[in-house]
mmCIF file of C-alpha atoms and ligand atoms in Angstrom:
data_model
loop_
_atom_site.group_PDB
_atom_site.id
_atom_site.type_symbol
_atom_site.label_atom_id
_atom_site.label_comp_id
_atom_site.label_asym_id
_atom_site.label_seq_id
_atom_site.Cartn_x
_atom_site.Cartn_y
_atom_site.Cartn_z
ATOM 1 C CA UNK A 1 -81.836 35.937 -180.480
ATOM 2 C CA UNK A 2 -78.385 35.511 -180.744
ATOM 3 C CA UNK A 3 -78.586 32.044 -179.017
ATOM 4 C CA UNK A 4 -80.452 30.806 -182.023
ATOM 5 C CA UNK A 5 -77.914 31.550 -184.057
ATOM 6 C CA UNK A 6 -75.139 30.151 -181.884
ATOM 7 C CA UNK A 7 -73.242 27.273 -182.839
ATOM 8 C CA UNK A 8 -70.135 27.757 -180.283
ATOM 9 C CA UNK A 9 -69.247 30.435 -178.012
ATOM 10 C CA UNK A 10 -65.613 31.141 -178.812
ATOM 11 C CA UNK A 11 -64.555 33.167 -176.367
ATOM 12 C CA UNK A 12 -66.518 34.302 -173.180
ATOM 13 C CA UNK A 13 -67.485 37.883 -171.894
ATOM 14 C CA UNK A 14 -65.018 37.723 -169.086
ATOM 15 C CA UNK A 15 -62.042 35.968 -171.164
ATOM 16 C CA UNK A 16 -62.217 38.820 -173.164
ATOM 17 C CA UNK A 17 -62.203 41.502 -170.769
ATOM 18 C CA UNK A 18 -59.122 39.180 -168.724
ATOM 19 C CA UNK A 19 -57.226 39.183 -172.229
ATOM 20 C CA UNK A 20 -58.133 42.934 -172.448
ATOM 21 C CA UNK A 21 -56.396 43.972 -169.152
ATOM 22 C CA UNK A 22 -53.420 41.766 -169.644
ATOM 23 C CA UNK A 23 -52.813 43.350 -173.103
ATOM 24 C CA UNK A 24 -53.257 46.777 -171.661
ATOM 25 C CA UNK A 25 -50.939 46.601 -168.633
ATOM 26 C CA UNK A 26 -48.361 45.209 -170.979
ATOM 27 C CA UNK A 27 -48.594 47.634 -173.354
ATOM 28 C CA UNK A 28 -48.703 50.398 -170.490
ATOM 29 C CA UNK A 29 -45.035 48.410 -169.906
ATOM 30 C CA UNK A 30 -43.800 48.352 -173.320
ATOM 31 C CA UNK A 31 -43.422 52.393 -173.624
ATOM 32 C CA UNK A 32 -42.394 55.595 -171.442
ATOM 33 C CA UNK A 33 -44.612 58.239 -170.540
ATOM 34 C CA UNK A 34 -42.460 60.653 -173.082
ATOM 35 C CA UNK A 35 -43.369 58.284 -176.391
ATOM 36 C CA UNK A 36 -45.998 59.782 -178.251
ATOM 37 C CA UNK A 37 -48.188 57.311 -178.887
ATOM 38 C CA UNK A 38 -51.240 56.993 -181.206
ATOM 39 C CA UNK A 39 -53.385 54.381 -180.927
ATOM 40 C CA UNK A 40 -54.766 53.556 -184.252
ATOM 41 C CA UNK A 41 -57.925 51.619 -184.823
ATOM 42 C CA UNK A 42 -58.892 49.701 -187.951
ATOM 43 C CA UNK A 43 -62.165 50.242 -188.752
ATOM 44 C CA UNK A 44 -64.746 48.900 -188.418
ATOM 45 C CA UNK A 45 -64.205 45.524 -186.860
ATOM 46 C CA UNK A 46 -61.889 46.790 -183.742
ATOM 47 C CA UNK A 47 -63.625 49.468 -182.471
ATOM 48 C CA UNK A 48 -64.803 48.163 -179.588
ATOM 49 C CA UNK A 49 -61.286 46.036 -178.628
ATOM 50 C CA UNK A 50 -59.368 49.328 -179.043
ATOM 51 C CA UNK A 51 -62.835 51.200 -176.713
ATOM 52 C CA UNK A 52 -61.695 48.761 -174.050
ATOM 53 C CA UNK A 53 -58.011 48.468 -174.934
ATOM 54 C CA UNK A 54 -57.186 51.937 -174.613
ATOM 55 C CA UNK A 55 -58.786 52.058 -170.746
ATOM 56 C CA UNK A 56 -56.192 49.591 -170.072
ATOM 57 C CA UNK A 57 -53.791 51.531 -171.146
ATOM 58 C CA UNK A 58 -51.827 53.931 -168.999
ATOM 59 C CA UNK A 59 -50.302 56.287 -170.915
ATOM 60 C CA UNK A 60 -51.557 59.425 -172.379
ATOM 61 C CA UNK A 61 -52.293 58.087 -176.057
ATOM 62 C CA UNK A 62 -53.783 59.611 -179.055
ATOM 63 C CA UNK A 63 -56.597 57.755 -180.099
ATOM 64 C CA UNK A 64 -57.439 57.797 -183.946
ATOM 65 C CA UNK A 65 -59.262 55.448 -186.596
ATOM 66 C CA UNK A 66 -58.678 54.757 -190.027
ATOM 67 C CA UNK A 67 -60.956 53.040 -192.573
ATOM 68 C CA UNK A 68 -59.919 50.300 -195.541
ATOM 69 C CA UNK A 69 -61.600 48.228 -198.280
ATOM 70 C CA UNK A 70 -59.686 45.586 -200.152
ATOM 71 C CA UNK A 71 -60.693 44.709 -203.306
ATOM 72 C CA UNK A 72 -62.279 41.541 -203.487
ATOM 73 C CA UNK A 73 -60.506 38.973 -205.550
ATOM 74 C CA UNK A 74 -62.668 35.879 -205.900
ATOM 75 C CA UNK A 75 -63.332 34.236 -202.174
ATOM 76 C CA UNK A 76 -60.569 36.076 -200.740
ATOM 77 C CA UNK A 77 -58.978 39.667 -200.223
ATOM 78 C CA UNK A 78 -56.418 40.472 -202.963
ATOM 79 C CA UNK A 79 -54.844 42.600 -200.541
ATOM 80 C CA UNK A 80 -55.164 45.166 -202.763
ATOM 81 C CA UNK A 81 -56.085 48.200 -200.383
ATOM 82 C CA UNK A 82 -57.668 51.624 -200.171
ATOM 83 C CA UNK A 83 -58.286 54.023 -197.739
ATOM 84 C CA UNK A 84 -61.982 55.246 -197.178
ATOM 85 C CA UNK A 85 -61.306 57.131 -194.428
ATOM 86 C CA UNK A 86 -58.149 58.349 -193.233
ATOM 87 C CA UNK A 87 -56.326 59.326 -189.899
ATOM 88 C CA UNK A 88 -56.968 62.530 -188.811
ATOM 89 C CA UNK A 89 -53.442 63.139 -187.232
ATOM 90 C CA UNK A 90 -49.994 63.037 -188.597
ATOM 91 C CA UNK A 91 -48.263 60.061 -187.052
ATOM 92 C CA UNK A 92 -44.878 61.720 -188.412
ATOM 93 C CA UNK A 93 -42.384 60.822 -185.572
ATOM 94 C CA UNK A 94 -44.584 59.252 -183.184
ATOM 95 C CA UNK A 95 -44.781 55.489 -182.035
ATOM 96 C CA UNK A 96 -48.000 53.979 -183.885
ATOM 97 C CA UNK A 97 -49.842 51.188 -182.269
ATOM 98 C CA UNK A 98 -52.052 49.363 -184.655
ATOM 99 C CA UNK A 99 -54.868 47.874 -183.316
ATOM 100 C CA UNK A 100 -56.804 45.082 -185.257
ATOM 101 C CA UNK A 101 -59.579 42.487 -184.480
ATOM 102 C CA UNK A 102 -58.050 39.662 -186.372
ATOM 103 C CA UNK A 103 -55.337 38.905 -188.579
ATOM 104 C CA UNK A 104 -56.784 36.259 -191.310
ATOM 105 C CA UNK A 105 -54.801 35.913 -194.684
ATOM 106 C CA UNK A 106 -52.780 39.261 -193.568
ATOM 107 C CA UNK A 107 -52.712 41.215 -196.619
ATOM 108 C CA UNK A 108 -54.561 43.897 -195.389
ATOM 109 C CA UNK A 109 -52.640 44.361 -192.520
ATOM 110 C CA UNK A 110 -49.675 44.454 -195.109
ATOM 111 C CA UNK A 111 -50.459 47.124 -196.939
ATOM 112 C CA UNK A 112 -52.205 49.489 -193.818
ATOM 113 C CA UNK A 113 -48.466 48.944 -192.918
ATOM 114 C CA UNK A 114 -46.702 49.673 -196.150
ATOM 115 C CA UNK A 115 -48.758 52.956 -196.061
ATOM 116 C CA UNK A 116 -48.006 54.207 -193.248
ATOM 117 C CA UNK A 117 -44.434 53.800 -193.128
ATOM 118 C CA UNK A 118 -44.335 56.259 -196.025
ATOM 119 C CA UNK A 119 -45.670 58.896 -193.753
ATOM 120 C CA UNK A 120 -42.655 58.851 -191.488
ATOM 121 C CA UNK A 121 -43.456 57.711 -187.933
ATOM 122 C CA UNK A 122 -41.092 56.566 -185.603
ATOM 123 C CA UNK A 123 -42.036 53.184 -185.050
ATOM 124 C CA UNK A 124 -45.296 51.140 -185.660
ATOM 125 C CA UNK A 125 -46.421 47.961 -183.524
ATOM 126 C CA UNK A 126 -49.443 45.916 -183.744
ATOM 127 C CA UNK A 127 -51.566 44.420 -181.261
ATOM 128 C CA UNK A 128 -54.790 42.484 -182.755
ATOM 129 C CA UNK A 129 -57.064 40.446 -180.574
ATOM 130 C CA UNK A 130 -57.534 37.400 -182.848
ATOM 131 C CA UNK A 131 -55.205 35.283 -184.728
ATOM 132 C CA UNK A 132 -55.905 32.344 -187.182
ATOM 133 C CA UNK A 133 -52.546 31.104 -187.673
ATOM 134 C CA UNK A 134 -53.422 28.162 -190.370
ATOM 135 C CA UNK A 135 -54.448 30.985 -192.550
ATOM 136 C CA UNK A 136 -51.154 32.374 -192.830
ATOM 137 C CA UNK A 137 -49.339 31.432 -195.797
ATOM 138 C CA UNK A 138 -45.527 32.705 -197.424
ATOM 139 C CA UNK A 139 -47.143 36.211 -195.973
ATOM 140 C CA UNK A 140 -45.275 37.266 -192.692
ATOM 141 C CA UNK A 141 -46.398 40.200 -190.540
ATOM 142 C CA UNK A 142 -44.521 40.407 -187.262
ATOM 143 C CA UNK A 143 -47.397 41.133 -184.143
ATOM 144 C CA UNK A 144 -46.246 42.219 -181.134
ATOM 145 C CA UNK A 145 -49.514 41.477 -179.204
ATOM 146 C CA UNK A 146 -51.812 39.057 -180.195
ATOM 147 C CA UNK A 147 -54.731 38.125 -177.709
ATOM 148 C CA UNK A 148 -56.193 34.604 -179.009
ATOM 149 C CA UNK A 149 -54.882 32.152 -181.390
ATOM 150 C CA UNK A 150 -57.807 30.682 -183.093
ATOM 151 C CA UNK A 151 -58.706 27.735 -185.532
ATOM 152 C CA UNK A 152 -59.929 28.410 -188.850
ATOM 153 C CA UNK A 153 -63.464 29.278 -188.458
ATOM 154 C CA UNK A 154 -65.450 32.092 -189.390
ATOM 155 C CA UNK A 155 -66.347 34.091 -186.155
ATOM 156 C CA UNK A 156 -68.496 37.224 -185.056
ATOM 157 C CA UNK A 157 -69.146 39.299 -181.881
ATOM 158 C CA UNK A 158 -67.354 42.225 -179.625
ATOM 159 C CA UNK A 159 -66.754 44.428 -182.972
ATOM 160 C CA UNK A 160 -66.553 41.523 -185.826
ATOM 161 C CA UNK A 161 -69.600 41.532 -187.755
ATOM 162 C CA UNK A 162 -71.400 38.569 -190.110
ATOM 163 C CA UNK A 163 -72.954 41.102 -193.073
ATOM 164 C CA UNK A 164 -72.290 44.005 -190.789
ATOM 165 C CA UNK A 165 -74.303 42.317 -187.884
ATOM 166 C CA UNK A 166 -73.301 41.070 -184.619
ATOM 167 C CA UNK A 167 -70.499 43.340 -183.606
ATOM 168 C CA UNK A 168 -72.373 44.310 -180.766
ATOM 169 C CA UNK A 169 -72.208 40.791 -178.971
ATOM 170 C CA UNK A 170 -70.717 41.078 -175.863
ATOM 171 C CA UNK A 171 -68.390 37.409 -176.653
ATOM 172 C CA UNK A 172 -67.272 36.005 -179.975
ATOM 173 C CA UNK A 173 -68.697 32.900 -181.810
ATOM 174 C CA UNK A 174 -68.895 30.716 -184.454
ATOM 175 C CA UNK A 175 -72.372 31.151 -186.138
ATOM 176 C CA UNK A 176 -74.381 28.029 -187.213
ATOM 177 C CA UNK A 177 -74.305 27.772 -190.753
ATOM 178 C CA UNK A 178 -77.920 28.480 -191.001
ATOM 179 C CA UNK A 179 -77.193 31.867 -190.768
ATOM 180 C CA UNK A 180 -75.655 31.625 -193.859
ATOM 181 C CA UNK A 181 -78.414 29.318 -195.880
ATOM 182 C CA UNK A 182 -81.182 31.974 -194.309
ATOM 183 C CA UNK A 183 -80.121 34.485 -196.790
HETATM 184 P P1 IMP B 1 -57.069 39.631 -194.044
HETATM 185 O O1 IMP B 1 -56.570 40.630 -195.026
HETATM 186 O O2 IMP B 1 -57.436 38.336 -194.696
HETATM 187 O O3 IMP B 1 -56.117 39.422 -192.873
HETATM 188 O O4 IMP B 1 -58.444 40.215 -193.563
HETATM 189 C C1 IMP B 1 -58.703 40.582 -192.275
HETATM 190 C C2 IMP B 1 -60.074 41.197 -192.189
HETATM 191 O O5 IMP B 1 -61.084 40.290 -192.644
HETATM 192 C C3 IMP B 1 -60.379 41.481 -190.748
HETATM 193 O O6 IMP B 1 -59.993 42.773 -190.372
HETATM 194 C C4 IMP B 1 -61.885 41.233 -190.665
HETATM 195 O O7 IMP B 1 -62.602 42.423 -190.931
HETATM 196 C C5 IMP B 1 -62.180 40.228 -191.749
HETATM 197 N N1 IMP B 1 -62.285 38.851 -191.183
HETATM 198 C C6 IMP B 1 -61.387 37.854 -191.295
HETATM 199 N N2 IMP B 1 -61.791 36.745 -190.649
HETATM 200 C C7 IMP B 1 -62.998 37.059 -190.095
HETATM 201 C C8 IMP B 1 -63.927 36.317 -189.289
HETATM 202 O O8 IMP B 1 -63.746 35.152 -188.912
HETATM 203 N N3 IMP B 1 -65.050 36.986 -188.926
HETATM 204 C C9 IMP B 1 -65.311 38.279 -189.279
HETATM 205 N N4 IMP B 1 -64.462 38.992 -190.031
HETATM 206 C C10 IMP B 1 -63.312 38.393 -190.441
HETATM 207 MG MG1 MG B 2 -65.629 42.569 -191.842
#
């Protein structure tokens, strides 16, 4: 199925799950036992990086998810964002780790950023698994982790979806544009 429908694979299965480990014992490295940390997932897209992130991660984090629409300006995200669903916890005082699947034109990440540092917390880092660097324009959003630099191509797979499908793919890849004409 998925073959058909495969122009490129991306990013394999086991580079993933490599990149996965690395970022999780270096996170482990990054903070002391006494930090209270929340892990904070951006929803939907990296559920299942933060699922396998987290079991990399030695420490005794708070795992928690938060939900966002942007308003759609045109082709592109105006950056202009809401919150569907929100945390659950207060992350007043305690050492936020953002987790995202990929960091495109950034202004989402922006403002998840902007809105959370109203709510007090003692320090907020971001790890995302994808980057697409040519995207980035005046915008500048400091990562601290950042698992693949890619080129600027629409991908899918392990949590990103193509009209909410393929998240479930095990790798990430570049979709024939067929896909796209089939609809
Ligand atoms: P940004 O505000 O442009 O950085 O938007 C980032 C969001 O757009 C991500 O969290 C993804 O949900 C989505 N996105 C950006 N690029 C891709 C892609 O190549 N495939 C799937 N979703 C993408
Ligand atoms: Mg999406």
């Amino acid at each position: 199925m998925v073959e058909e429908i495969t122009e490129e694979i991306l990013i394999t299965e086991e580079q993933l799950q490599a990149k996965v480990k690395e970022l999780g014992a270096e996170i482990t490295a990054e903070y002391s036992k006494d930090d209270d940390i929340i892990m904070v997932c951006i929803l939907r897209g990296a559920f299942i990086f933060m699922a396998d992130l987290a079991r990399h991660v030695n420490l005794p984090v708070v795992l928690d998810f938060m939900d966002v629409t942007s308003y759609e300006g045109g082709v592109e995200t105006t950056g202009d964002v809401r919150i569907i669903k929100d945390l659950e916890e207060s992350i007043e005082g305690k050492d936020v780790l953002l987790v995202e699947d990929i960091i495109d034109t950034v202004l989402t990440l922006q403002h998840v950023i902007k809105m959370l540092e109203t709510r007090d917390p003692a320090s907020i880092k971001i790890c995302t698994l994808l980057d697409k660097p040519d995207r980035r324009t005046e915008k500048k959003v400091e990562v601290d982790w950042n698992g693949f630099e890619i080129p600027n191509k629409f991908v899918v797979g392990y949590g990103l979806d193509y009209d909410e499908k393929y998240r479930n793919i095990p790798h990430i890849f570049v979709p024939k544009p067929e896909l796209y004409q089939s609809e």
